[in-house]
Short mmCIF file of C-alpha atoms and ligand atoms in Angstrom, two decimals:
data_model
loop_
_atom_site.label_atom_id
_atom_site.label_comp_id
_atom_site.label_asym_id
_atom_site.label_seq_id
_atom_site.Cartn_x
_atom_site.Cartn_y
_atom_site.Cartn_z
CA MET A 23 82.98 96.14 89.46
CA ASP A 24 79.44 95.78 88.05
CA ASP A 25 76.81 98.57 88.76
CA LYS A 26 74.48 96.12 90.30
CA HIS A 27 76.74 95.55 93.10
CA LEU A 28 77.14 99.16 93.56
CA VAL A 29 75.21 101.51 96.42
CA ALA A 30 74.65 104.68 94.57
CA VAL A 31 74.84 107.45 97.43
CA ILE A 32 73.13 110.86 96.06
CA ASP A 33 74.68 113.88 97.53
CA PHE A 34 72.42 116.80 98.71
CA GLY A 35 75.09 118.68 100.55
CA SER A 36 74.88 117.06 104.27
CA GLN A 37 78.50 117.50 105.88
CA TYR A 38 78.12 113.56 106.81
CA THR A 39 77.56 112.52 103.00
CA GLN A 40 81.06 111.35 102.76
CA LEU A 41 80.51 109.21 105.91
CA ILE A 42 77.74 107.29 104.55
CA VAL A 43 80.04 106.09 101.71
CA ARG A 44 82.67 104.91 104.34
CA ARG A 45 80.27 103.20 106.53
CA VAL A 46 78.49 101.06 103.48
CA ARG A 47 82.27 100.19 102.48
CA GLU A 48 82.91 99.16 106.04
CA LEU A 49 79.98 96.67 105.73
CA GLY A 50 81.83 95.43 102.78
CA TYR A 51 79.76 96.80 99.92
CA MET A 52 81.12 99.11 97.14
CA ALA A 53 79.46 102.39 97.51
CA LYS A 54 80.09 105.79 95.56
CA LEU A 55 78.90 109.41 95.84
CA TYR A 56 77.45 111.13 92.98
CA ALA A 57 76.51 114.81 92.79
CA LEU A 58 72.94 115.57 91.44
CA GLU A 59 74.57 116.62 88.13
CA ASP A 60 75.92 113.38 87.49
CA LEU A 61 73.16 110.89 88.06
CA ASP A 62 73.47 110.04 84.12
CA GLN A 63 76.65 108.22 85.52
CA ILE A 64 74.48 105.69 87.50
CA HIS A 65 73.70 102.74 85.89
CA GLU A 66 71.36 99.94 87.22
CA PRO A 67 72.76 100.17 90.88
CA GLY A 68 72.10 97.67 93.58
CA ALA A 69 70.65 100.29 96.06
CA VAL A 70 70.38 104.20 96.41
CA ILE A 71 70.81 106.10 99.58
CA LEU A 72 69.54 109.81 99.24
CA SER A 73 72.02 111.96 101.51
CA GLY A 74 71.00 114.82 104.06
CA GLY A 75 71.65 118.46 102.88
CA PRO A 76 71.61 121.75 104.40
CA LYS A 77 68.43 123.19 102.55
CA SER A 78 64.71 122.95 103.59
CA THR A 79 62.71 121.04 101.09
CA THR A 80 60.28 124.11 101.17
CA ASP A 81 63.07 126.55 99.87
CA ALA A 82 62.35 127.76 96.38
CA ASP A 83 65.67 126.26 95.20
CA ALA A 84 65.58 123.04 97.10
CA PRO A 85 67.77 120.30 95.22
CA ASP A 86 65.18 117.98 93.70
CA ILE A 87 65.43 114.40 92.20
CA ASP A 88 63.59 112.85 89.14
CA PHE A 89 61.34 110.49 90.74
CA GLU A 90 60.31 108.69 87.78
CA TRP A 91 63.94 107.91 87.25
CA LEU A 92 64.26 106.82 90.82
CA LYS A 93 61.59 104.69 90.55
CA SER A 94 62.68 103.01 87.43
CA LEU A 95 65.76 101.76 88.88
CA ASN A 96 63.48 99.36 90.92
CA VAL A 97 65.93 99.00 93.75
CA PRO A 98 65.91 99.63 97.48
CA VAL A 99 66.11 103.30 98.69
CA LEU A 100 66.87 104.83 101.84
CA GLY A 101 66.36 108.63 102.36
CA VAL A 102 68.27 110.13 105.14
CA CYS A 103 67.14 113.46 106.76
CA TYR A 104 66.80 115.82 103.78
CA GLY A 105 66.28 112.47 101.77
CA MET A 106 63.47 111.28 103.86
CA GLN A 107 61.48 114.41 103.27
CA LEU A 108 62.21 114.65 99.74
CA LEU A 109 60.75 111.11 99.58
CA ASN A 110 57.90 112.02 101.41
CA ILE A 111 56.96 114.97 99.25
CA LYS A 112 57.44 112.65 96.05
CA HIS A 113 55.21 110.08 97.41
CA GLY A 114 52.47 112.85 97.71
CA GLY A 115 52.92 113.89 101.66
CA SER A 116 53.95 117.34 102.80
CA VAL A 117 56.78 118.66 105.44
CA LYS A 118 56.36 121.23 107.46
CA ALA A 119 59.52 123.84 107.58
CA SER A 120 60.77 125.12 110.95
CA ASN A 121 63.32 127.94 111.58
CA LYS A 122 64.52 125.93 114.71
CA ARG A 123 66.85 123.22 114.07
CA GLU A 124 67.14 120.12 116.25
CA TYR A 125 70.63 119.22 116.71
CA GLY A 126 71.79 116.22 118.84
CA PRO A 127 70.81 113.12 120.45
CA ALA A 128 67.48 111.67 120.53
CA ALA A 129 65.72 108.56 121.16
CA LEU A 130 64.69 106.12 118.31
CA LEU A 131 61.53 103.78 119.16
CA PRO A 132 60.82 101.30 116.18
CA GLU A 133 57.46 100.58 115.89
CA ALA A 134 58.70 96.66 115.56
CA CYS A 135 62.16 95.39 115.77
CA THR A 136 61.88 93.73 112.13
CA GLY A 137 62.85 95.05 108.83
CA LEU A 138 64.85 98.31 108.84
CA TYR A 139 65.14 97.82 112.76
CA ARG A 140 65.81 94.15 112.99
CA ASP A 141 68.16 93.30 115.88
CA MET A 142 67.62 96.58 117.24
CA SER A 143 66.83 97.67 121.02
CA PRO A 144 63.59 98.68 121.66
CA SER A 145 64.99 102.38 122.09
CA SER A 146 68.31 103.65 120.76
CA GLN A 147 70.12 106.94 120.65
CA VAL A 148 70.05 108.50 117.19
CA TRP A 149 71.73 111.64 115.93
CA MET A 150 69.49 114.51 114.64
CA SER A 151 70.30 117.46 112.64
CA HIS A 152 67.30 118.98 110.93
CA SER A 153 64.76 121.96 110.80
CA ASP A 154 61.98 120.07 108.56
CA THR A 155 59.52 117.58 109.83
CA VAL A 156 57.00 115.39 108.26
CA ASP A 157 53.47 116.81 107.99
CA HIS A 158 51.29 115.08 105.91
CA LEU A 159 51.88 111.30 105.10
CA ALA A 160 50.37 110.02 102.01
CA GLU A 161 48.40 107.06 101.60
CA GLY A 162 50.45 103.87 101.89
CA CYS A 163 53.10 105.44 103.81
CA GLN A 164 53.90 103.51 106.79
CA VAL A 165 55.24 104.86 110.09
CA ILE A 166 58.21 102.58 111.29
CA ALA A 167 59.55 104.48 114.43
CA ARG A 168 58.93 107.64 116.50
CA ASN A 169 60.96 109.59 118.79
CA ALA A 170 60.29 109.99 122.56
CA GLU A 171 57.44 112.38 121.69
CA GLY A 172 55.89 110.08 119.27
CA VAL A 173 56.66 112.17 116.25
CA PRO A 174 57.46 110.12 113.08
CA VAL A 175 61.17 109.79 112.40
CA SER A 176 61.22 106.98 110.02
CA LEU A 177 59.00 106.01 107.30
CA GLN A 178 58.26 103.16 104.71
CA TRP A 179 56.84 103.19 101.45
CA GLY A 180 56.20 99.86 99.71
CA GLU A 181 58.55 97.04 100.23
CA ALA A 182 61.95 98.62 100.10
CA THR A 183 61.80 102.60 100.43
CA PHE A 184 62.79 103.91 103.52
CA GLY A 185 62.95 107.24 105.12
CA ILE A 186 65.01 108.32 108.27
CA GLN A 187 65.14 111.44 110.04
CA PHE A 188 68.42 110.98 111.95
CA HIS A 189 72.19 110.24 110.69
CA PRO A 190 72.94 106.46 111.03
CA GLU A 191 76.34 107.21 109.62
CA VAL A 192 77.59 109.11 112.60
CA THR A 193 79.12 107.13 115.85
CA HIS A 194 76.68 108.92 117.90
CA SER A 195 73.70 107.01 116.35
CA HIS A 196 74.74 104.02 118.28
CA GLU A 197 72.79 101.16 116.28
CA GLY A 198 73.29 103.14 112.67
CA ARG A 199 75.37 100.65 111.19
CA THR A 200 72.64 97.81 112.08
CA ILE A 201 70.23 99.96 110.19
CA LEU A 202 72.27 100.57 107.39
CA ARG A 203 73.13 96.65 107.09
CA ASN A 204 69.42 95.92 107.55
CA PHE A 205 68.71 98.34 104.72
CA LEU A 206 71.55 96.73 102.66
CA SER A 207 70.26 93.11 103.20
CA CYS A 208 67.04 94.37 101.13
CA ALA A 209 69.13 94.64 98.12
CA ALA A 210 68.91 91.26 96.54
CA ASN A 211 71.52 92.13 93.77
CA LEU A 212 74.21 93.52 96.18
CA LYS A 213 77.64 91.35 96.30
CA LYS A 214 80.13 91.84 99.03
CA PHE A 215 83.07 94.03 97.33
CA ASP A 216 85.93 91.71 96.75
CA ILE A 217 89.59 93.31 96.89
CA GLY A 218 90.95 90.57 94.87
CA ASP A 219 88.43 90.88 91.92
CA PHE A 220 88.95 94.70 92.08
CA LYS A 221 92.68 94.29 91.84
CA ARG A 222 92.03 92.11 88.63
CA GLN A 223 89.41 94.45 87.24
CA LEU A 224 92.38 97.33 87.96
CA ILE A 225 95.16 95.77 86.25
CA ARG A 226 92.68 94.89 83.04
CA GLU A 227 91.91 98.60 83.20
CA ILE A 228 95.63 99.81 83.35
CA ARG A 229 96.90 97.43 80.58
CA GLU A 230 94.03 98.73 78.44
CA ARG A 231 94.79 102.35 78.97
CA VAL A 232 98.54 102.01 78.89
CA GLY A 233 99.26 99.53 76.14
CA SER A 234 102.90 100.08 74.83
CA LYS A 235 103.39 103.45 76.21
CA GLN A 236 105.67 104.25 79.08
CA VAL A 237 104.07 105.46 82.46
CA VAL A 238 105.80 107.46 85.13
CA CYS A 239 104.91 107.85 88.69
CA GLY A 240 106.47 109.37 91.66
CA VAL A 241 107.02 107.36 94.90
CA SER A 242 107.80 108.83 98.20
CA GLY A 243 107.87 105.66 100.16
CA GLY A 244 104.38 106.15 101.69
CA VAL A 245 101.66 103.96 101.34
CA ASP A 246 99.54 105.33 98.38
CA SER A 247 102.44 105.81 96.03
CA THR A 248 103.86 102.44 97.08
CA VAL A 249 100.74 100.48 96.36
CA LEU A 250 100.51 102.33 92.90
CA ALA A 251 103.91 101.33 91.83
CA VAL A 252 103.42 97.88 92.78
CA LEU A 253 100.13 97.61 91.24
CA LEU A 254 101.69 99.05 87.73
CA HIS A 255 104.56 96.65 88.32
CA GLU A 256 101.96 93.91 88.76
CA ALA A 257 100.31 94.86 85.58
CA GLY A 258 103.25 94.58 83.80
CA VAL A 259 103.51 98.06 82.11
CA ASN A 260 106.35 99.85 80.82
CA MET A 261 106.80 102.07 84.27
CA ARG A 262 109.31 104.44 85.46
CA ALA A 263 109.19 105.08 89.28
CA ILE A 264 110.99 108.25 90.24
CA PHE A 265 111.86 109.02 94.06
CA VAL A 266 112.84 112.57 94.55
CA ASP A 267 115.15 112.45 97.84
CA ASN A 268 114.58 116.54 99.03
CA GLY A 269 116.99 116.49 102.04
CA LEU A 270 114.05 116.89 104.12
CA LEU A 271 113.51 113.14 104.95
CA ARG A 272 114.01 111.14 108.29
CA LYS A 273 117.14 109.36 109.38
CA ASN A 274 118.29 106.76 106.81
CA GLU A 275 115.01 107.19 104.99
CA ALA A 276 116.12 107.44 101.48
CA ASP A 277 118.23 103.98 101.76
CA GLU A 278 114.98 102.41 103.53
CA VAL A 279 112.76 103.48 100.73
CA ARG A 280 115.26 102.17 98.36
CA ALA A 281 115.59 98.85 100.32
CA ASN A 282 111.77 98.46 100.50
CA PHE A 283 111.39 98.66 96.75
CA ALA A 284 114.33 96.16 96.47
CA ARG A 285 112.40 93.76 98.92
CA MET A 286 109.50 94.11 96.31
CA ASN A 287 111.32 93.60 93.24
CA VAL A 288 110.40 97.22 91.71
CA GLU A 289 113.07 99.09 90.38
CA ILE A 290 113.13 102.70 91.34
CA GLU A 291 115.26 105.80 90.10
CA THR A 292 116.24 108.10 92.92
CA VAL A 293 116.95 111.56 92.27
CA ASP A 294 119.15 113.33 94.92
CA ALA A 295 118.25 116.86 95.07
CA SER A 296 118.90 117.42 98.79
CA GLU A 297 121.57 120.29 98.07
CA ARG A 298 119.13 122.05 95.66
CA PHE A 299 116.52 122.19 98.30
CA LEU A 300 118.52 123.01 101.07
CA THR A 301 120.09 125.67 99.20
CA ALA A 302 116.54 126.98 97.79
CA LEU A 303 115.36 127.03 101.46
CA ALA A 304 118.56 128.90 103.05
CA GLY A 305 117.96 131.89 105.23
CA GLU A 306 114.01 131.39 104.50
CA GLY A 307 111.68 131.35 107.73
CA ASP A 308 108.09 132.05 106.47
CA PRO A 309 106.12 128.98 106.63
CA GLU A 310 104.20 129.81 103.57
CA LYS A 311 107.07 130.62 101.80
CA LYS A 312 108.87 127.42 102.80
CA ARG A 313 106.22 125.04 101.57
CA ARG A 314 105.83 127.32 98.09
CA ILE A 315 109.34 126.77 97.43
CA ILE A 316 109.55 122.96 98.33
CA GLY A 317 106.41 122.08 96.34
CA GLY A 318 107.63 124.33 93.32
CA LEU A 319 111.07 122.77 93.46
CA PHE A 320 109.69 119.23 93.77
CA ILE A 321 107.79 119.60 90.69
CA ASP A 322 110.78 121.07 88.60
CA VAL A 323 112.83 118.02 89.87
CA PHE A 324 110.35 115.71 89.08
CA TRP A 325 109.84 116.83 85.79
CA ASP A 326 113.43 117.22 84.83
CA ALA A 327 113.93 113.44 85.67
CA VAL A 328 110.98 112.57 83.60
CA GLY A 329 111.72 114.42 80.52
CA ASP A 330 108.45 113.85 78.38
CA ALA A 331 106.08 111.71 79.77
CA GLU A 332 103.69 109.61 77.53
CA MET A 333 101.47 108.95 80.63
CA LEU A 334 101.55 109.73 84.51
CA ALA A 335 99.93 107.60 87.09
CA GLN A 336 99.00 109.42 90.58
CA GLY A 337 98.19 107.85 93.95
CA THR A 338 94.94 110.07 94.35
CA LEU A 339 92.47 108.29 96.93
CA TYR A 340 88.59 108.39 96.75
CA PRO A 341 88.48 111.45 99.69
CA ASP A 342 90.37 113.52 97.20
CA VAL A 343 88.26 112.92 94.45
CA ILE A 344 85.13 113.60 96.50
CA GLU A 345 87.06 116.72 98.18
CA SER A 346 88.15 118.32 94.78
CA ALA A 347 84.73 117.73 93.31
CA SER A 348 83.18 119.47 96.09
CA ASN A 349 85.63 122.41 96.04
CA ALA A 350 85.80 122.53 92.21
CA LYS A 351 85.83 126.19 91.90
CA SER A 352 88.34 126.89 94.79
CA LYS A 353 90.65 124.27 93.45
CA ALA A 354 90.72 125.86 89.85
CA SER A 355 91.95 128.98 91.31
CA VAL A 356 94.65 127.35 93.55
CA ILE A 357 95.99 125.45 90.58
CA LYS A 358 96.34 128.81 88.81
CA THR A 359 98.54 130.24 91.35
CA HIS A 360 100.97 127.10 91.11
CA HIS A 361 103.52 126.56 88.44
CA ASN A 362 103.62 126.05 84.50
CA ARG A 363 104.73 122.58 85.11
CA VAL A 364 101.25 121.84 86.45
CA GLU A 365 100.11 123.07 83.22
CA ARG A 366 101.90 119.87 81.63
CA VAL A 367 99.98 117.46 84.03
CA LEU A 368 96.51 119.48 83.07
CA GLU A 369 97.46 118.98 79.39
CA LEU A 370 98.16 115.14 80.02
CA GLN A 371 94.64 114.98 81.95
CA ALA A 372 92.80 116.77 79.23
CA GLN A 373 94.20 113.88 76.67
CA GLY A 374 93.53 111.26 79.29
CA LYS A 375 97.07 110.35 79.94
CA VAL A 376 96.81 110.75 83.84
CA LEU A 377 95.94 107.19 85.46
CA GLU A 378 94.35 107.26 88.97
CA PRO A 379 94.07 103.69 89.67
CA LEU A 380 93.24 103.90 93.42
CA ALA A 381 90.85 107.04 92.81
CA GLU A 382 87.91 104.78 94.15
CA LEU A 383 89.62 103.52 97.15
CA PHE A 384 89.58 104.98 100.94
CA LYS A 385 92.93 104.54 102.85
CA ASP A 386 92.08 101.18 104.44
CA GLU A 387 91.07 99.61 100.97
CA VAL A 388 94.43 100.93 99.65
CA ARG A 389 96.17 99.02 102.42
CA GLU A 390 94.08 95.97 101.58
CA LEU A 391 94.87 96.12 97.94
CA GLY A 392 98.51 96.45 98.84
CA ALA A 393 98.39 93.46 101.29
CA SER A 394 96.81 91.32 98.37
CA MET A 395 99.65 92.26 96.18
CA GLY A 396 102.17 90.91 99.10
CA ILE A 397 103.53 94.66 100.24
CA PRO A 398 105.05 93.80 103.35
CA HIS A 399 103.08 95.00 106.77
CA ASP A 400 105.73 97.34 107.82
CA ILE A 401 105.53 99.19 104.70
CA LEU A 402 101.68 99.47 104.65
CA TRP A 403 101.41 100.68 108.33
CA ARG A 404 104.25 103.56 108.03
CA HIS A 405 102.91 106.55 109.74
CA PRO A 406 101.90 109.43 107.09
CA PHE A 407 104.77 111.76 106.52
CA PRO A 408 104.32 115.19 104.97
CA GLY A 409 105.38 115.99 101.58
CA PRO A 410 107.57 119.10 102.90
CA GLY A 411 108.99 116.60 105.01
CA LEU A 412 111.14 117.70 108.32
CA ALA A 413 110.78 121.30 106.91
CA VAL A 414 107.27 121.52 108.80
CA ARG A 415 108.82 120.29 112.13
CA CYS A 416 111.55 122.61 112.17
CA PRO A 417 110.08 126.17 112.69
CA GLY A 418 111.82 129.23 111.25
CA VAL A 419 114.95 128.53 108.95
CA VAL A 420 115.98 124.93 107.95
CA THR A 421 119.65 124.41 108.27
CA ARG A 422 121.49 120.59 107.99
CA ASP A 423 122.22 121.13 111.63
CA ARG A 424 118.67 121.55 112.71
CA LEU A 425 117.59 118.83 110.25
CA ASP A 426 120.23 116.36 111.74
CA ILE A 427 119.01 117.14 115.19
CA ILE A 428 115.64 116.38 114.43
CA ARG A 429 116.56 113.27 112.68
CA GLU A 430 118.46 112.03 115.72
CA CYS A 431 115.55 112.72 118.21
CA ASP A 432 113.04 111.29 115.90
CA ALA A 433 114.83 108.19 115.32
CA ILE A 434 115.12 107.73 119.04
CA PHE A 435 111.33 108.35 119.75
CA ILE A 436 110.07 105.88 116.84
CA GLY A 437 112.48 103.44 117.82
CA ASN A 438 110.80 103.31 121.34
CA LEU A 439 107.55 103.70 120.08
CA LYS A 440 108.32 100.33 118.40
CA LYS A 441 109.93 98.90 121.10
CA TYR A 442 107.15 99.37 123.45
CA GLY A 443 104.70 98.40 120.90
CA TRP A 444 102.85 101.69 120.39
CA TYR A 445 104.12 102.46 117.03
CA GLU A 446 100.91 100.87 115.26
CA LYS A 447 98.62 102.17 118.05
CA VAL A 448 99.44 105.86 117.33
CA TRP A 449 98.30 107.37 113.70
CA GLN A 450 101.18 109.44 113.70
CA ALA A 451 104.28 110.47 115.75
CA TYR A 452 107.59 112.41 115.26
CA ALA A 453 109.88 114.63 117.08
CA GLY A 454 110.40 118.29 116.02
CA LEU A 455 112.73 120.92 116.86
CA ILE A 456 111.86 124.05 118.94
CA PRO A 457 114.81 126.39 117.98
CA VAL A 458 114.53 128.44 121.04
CA LYS A 459 117.69 128.40 123.50
CA THR A 460 116.90 127.46 126.99
CA VAL A 461 119.23 127.15 130.01
CA GLY A 462 120.56 123.89 131.32
CA VAL A 463 123.49 122.38 133.20
CA LYS A 464 125.84 120.35 131.37
CA GLY A 465 128.93 119.37 133.67
CA ASP A 466 129.74 122.28 135.90
CA GLU A 467 128.70 124.63 132.84
CA ARG A 468 125.44 126.48 132.16
CA SER A 469 124.32 125.53 128.85
CA TYR A 470 121.93 127.13 126.05
CA GLU A 471 120.69 124.69 123.82
CA TRP A 472 117.39 123.92 122.08
CA ALA A 473 114.16 121.72 122.97
CA THR A 474 112.65 118.94 121.10
CA ASN A 475 108.97 118.41 121.02
CA LEU A 476 107.43 114.88 120.88
CA ARG A 477 104.32 114.53 119.08
CA ALA A 478 102.06 111.43 119.01
CA ILE A 479 98.32 111.69 117.74
CA VAL A 480 95.44 109.36 117.18
CA SER A 481 93.28 110.37 114.45
CA GLU A 482 90.80 109.04 111.78
CA ASP A 483 91.26 111.32 108.79
CA ALA A 484 93.64 113.96 110.12
CA MET A 485 90.99 116.53 110.34
CA THR A 486 90.81 116.14 113.98
CA ALA A 487 93.54 114.70 116.13
CA ASP A 488 94.07 113.86 120.07
CA TRP A 489 97.38 113.46 121.73
CA VAL A 490 98.00 109.81 123.10
CA GLU A 491 98.70 109.11 126.81
CA LEU A 492 102.06 107.37 126.08
CA PRO A 493 103.36 105.07 129.02
CA PRO A 494 105.68 107.24 131.55
CA ALA A 495 108.31 104.81 131.05
CA LEU A 496 108.45 104.97 127.15
CA LEU A 497 108.60 108.78 127.72
CA ARG A 498 111.33 108.90 130.35
CA GLU A 499 113.59 106.56 128.34
CA THR A 500 113.13 108.70 125.31
CA SER A 501 113.75 111.83 127.39
CA ASN A 502 116.93 110.31 128.71
CA ARG A 503 118.29 109.14 125.53
CA ILE A 504 117.59 112.08 123.53
CA LEU A 505 119.21 114.49 126.59
CA ASN A 506 122.38 112.31 126.63
CA GLU A 507 122.72 111.05 122.82
CA VAL A 508 121.70 114.39 120.83
CA LYS A 509 124.00 117.07 121.02
CA GLY A 510 122.36 120.57 120.95
CA ILE A 511 119.13 119.61 122.94
CA ASN A 512 118.69 120.15 126.58
CA ARG A 513 115.01 119.80 126.91
CA VAL A 514 112.27 117.63 125.99
CA LEU A 515 108.70 118.29 125.80
CA TYR A 516 105.60 116.21 124.90
CA ASP A 517 102.74 118.13 122.96
CA ILE A 518 99.63 117.63 124.38
CA SER A 519 97.57 119.96 122.08
CA THR A 520 94.34 118.26 120.52
CA LYS A 521 93.57 119.26 116.76
CA PRO A 522 91.83 121.61 116.78
CA PRO A 523 92.89 123.96 117.64
CA ALA A 524 96.62 122.75 117.21
CA SER A 525 97.59 121.37 113.82
CA ILE A 526 99.46 118.04 113.79
CA GLU A 527 102.31 119.70 112.40
CA TRP A 528 104.29 122.79 113.81
CA GLU A 529 104.21 124.75 110.56
P1 XMP B 614 98.27 119.43 109.75
O1 XMP B 614 99.54 119.69 110.40
O2 XMP B 614 97.59 120.16 108.84
O3 XMP B 614 98.42 117.94 109.34
O4 XMP B 614 97.40 118.66 110.90
C1 XMP B 614 97.49 117.10 108.76
C2 XMP B 614 98.15 115.80 108.02
O5 XMP B 614 98.48 116.30 106.95
C3 XMP B 614 100.22 116.17 106.64
N1 XMP B 614 100.61 117.31 106.24
C4 XMP B 614 101.02 117.60 104.99
N2 XMP B 614 100.86 116.50 104.13
N3 XMP B 614 102.04 118.32 102.57
C5 XMP B 614 101.66 116.96 102.73
O6 XMP B 614 101.79 116.14 101.76
C6 XMP B 614 101.65 119.27 103.41
O7 XMP B 614 102.35 120.61 103.22
C7 XMP B 614 101.43 118.97 104.91
N4 XMP B 614 101.13 119.66 105.92
C8 XMP B 614 100.82 118.49 106.78
C9 XMP B 614 100.39 116.17 108.31
O8 XMP B 614 101.76 115.24 108.38
C10 XMP B 614 99.13 115.22 108.73
O9 XMP B 614 99.34 113.77 108.52
#
């Protein structure tokens, strides 16, 4: 995509920066986040947004920007919070530091419902999170909105440079989307992002980079790796897609994954490593050790199957890229504790032989890309499933019997969610095992059997989650069927824990 259609979001460190990118994408434009050290990667963008940040512009080590460079771009600029204070200083104004932080809702009163505030209410709730306020305004600076106390909270310099004290990107700013849309409409060069154009560009790039080499990728049946494999297939490169059955999959899942790829005419190789995984996990009850065993063995099995790869493709998405950029230091130390096979990936990476074609996309855009290549709806809307599979839904030791019980309970629950039209309304759902024997009655006898926990949550990004108020009829039918059909279970519980403090998985 041409840079002139790009909205460059410059990161001053606010916790909401990623959300600005998200919101601009939701409005249909391409946006990318840039660290202050990476400004040389920005070439003639269509618009620039300066994010908020935790520092005060009056701090000695306050992050700064080359104003001459910014002006030379000659495009609309929006400064959010810290970004606005910085613009004010750069234009010759001043900022007053305060050690009290204003955090929470406030009223926004535009001077006129035009320009940045076109189509807005005369008074609108916005979300504040700042301590500095503007003090002196330079000549030519116009106040375009105030708060209920009359304090300037939005400024304009010239035709299309704006500052806003609040955060339009959070949903608590009720008309934040309108403000961003109005800002972007000032950028004459911006063109809406088109997934079809993007796909054609990706395919060109893949062909160029891969040439006649062989590229391998791992597939799990999940959305990202499926879209990746289909994209490589559509690019027509020499590809091997490898699917590792770790024995921790859901009922019939390995067959379904194979059938799904067959539906899409993409050939995959399956490595059945169930025995190896179950043997390696035998007797291990510690959650962290279980995860390490599964992660380490996966790398071994995958690379044994690959042999010597010329190139590797990974389904990394944009949030992972942003995340790893901001955690660069901690990430480096985590990698060291891993595995020597990881060294191989790092080596390929250093040689420019790791392809990450989805690395500029958010999840919903990956789905859109998948749909544009004809990937069936049910595959694109599968619930997320953790890499360590059912092991994290089976607290304590993992055995084949325990996994089978989980598989049966889960299949009944998921089947009912689909039957009642709830599968796509929830972000993720599953049945897990609580391996604690509780008393029940079966026939005339007292029985001591395990419990299953049903979990169904809604979430936007898995960072937070809420449990779902499923219809009682669905829960009742699920419970009745599990109690009647699944041997070893005499109790069904519905998990009503939010994240935080609970996590989505049980381990
Ligand atoms: P938690 O349990 O941390 O899960 O609230 C958040 C999301 O991540 C998935 N999850 C994992 N995915 N490897 C993965 O690939 C893991 O070890 C792992 N643990 C949790 C979980 O299913 C949920 O979608």
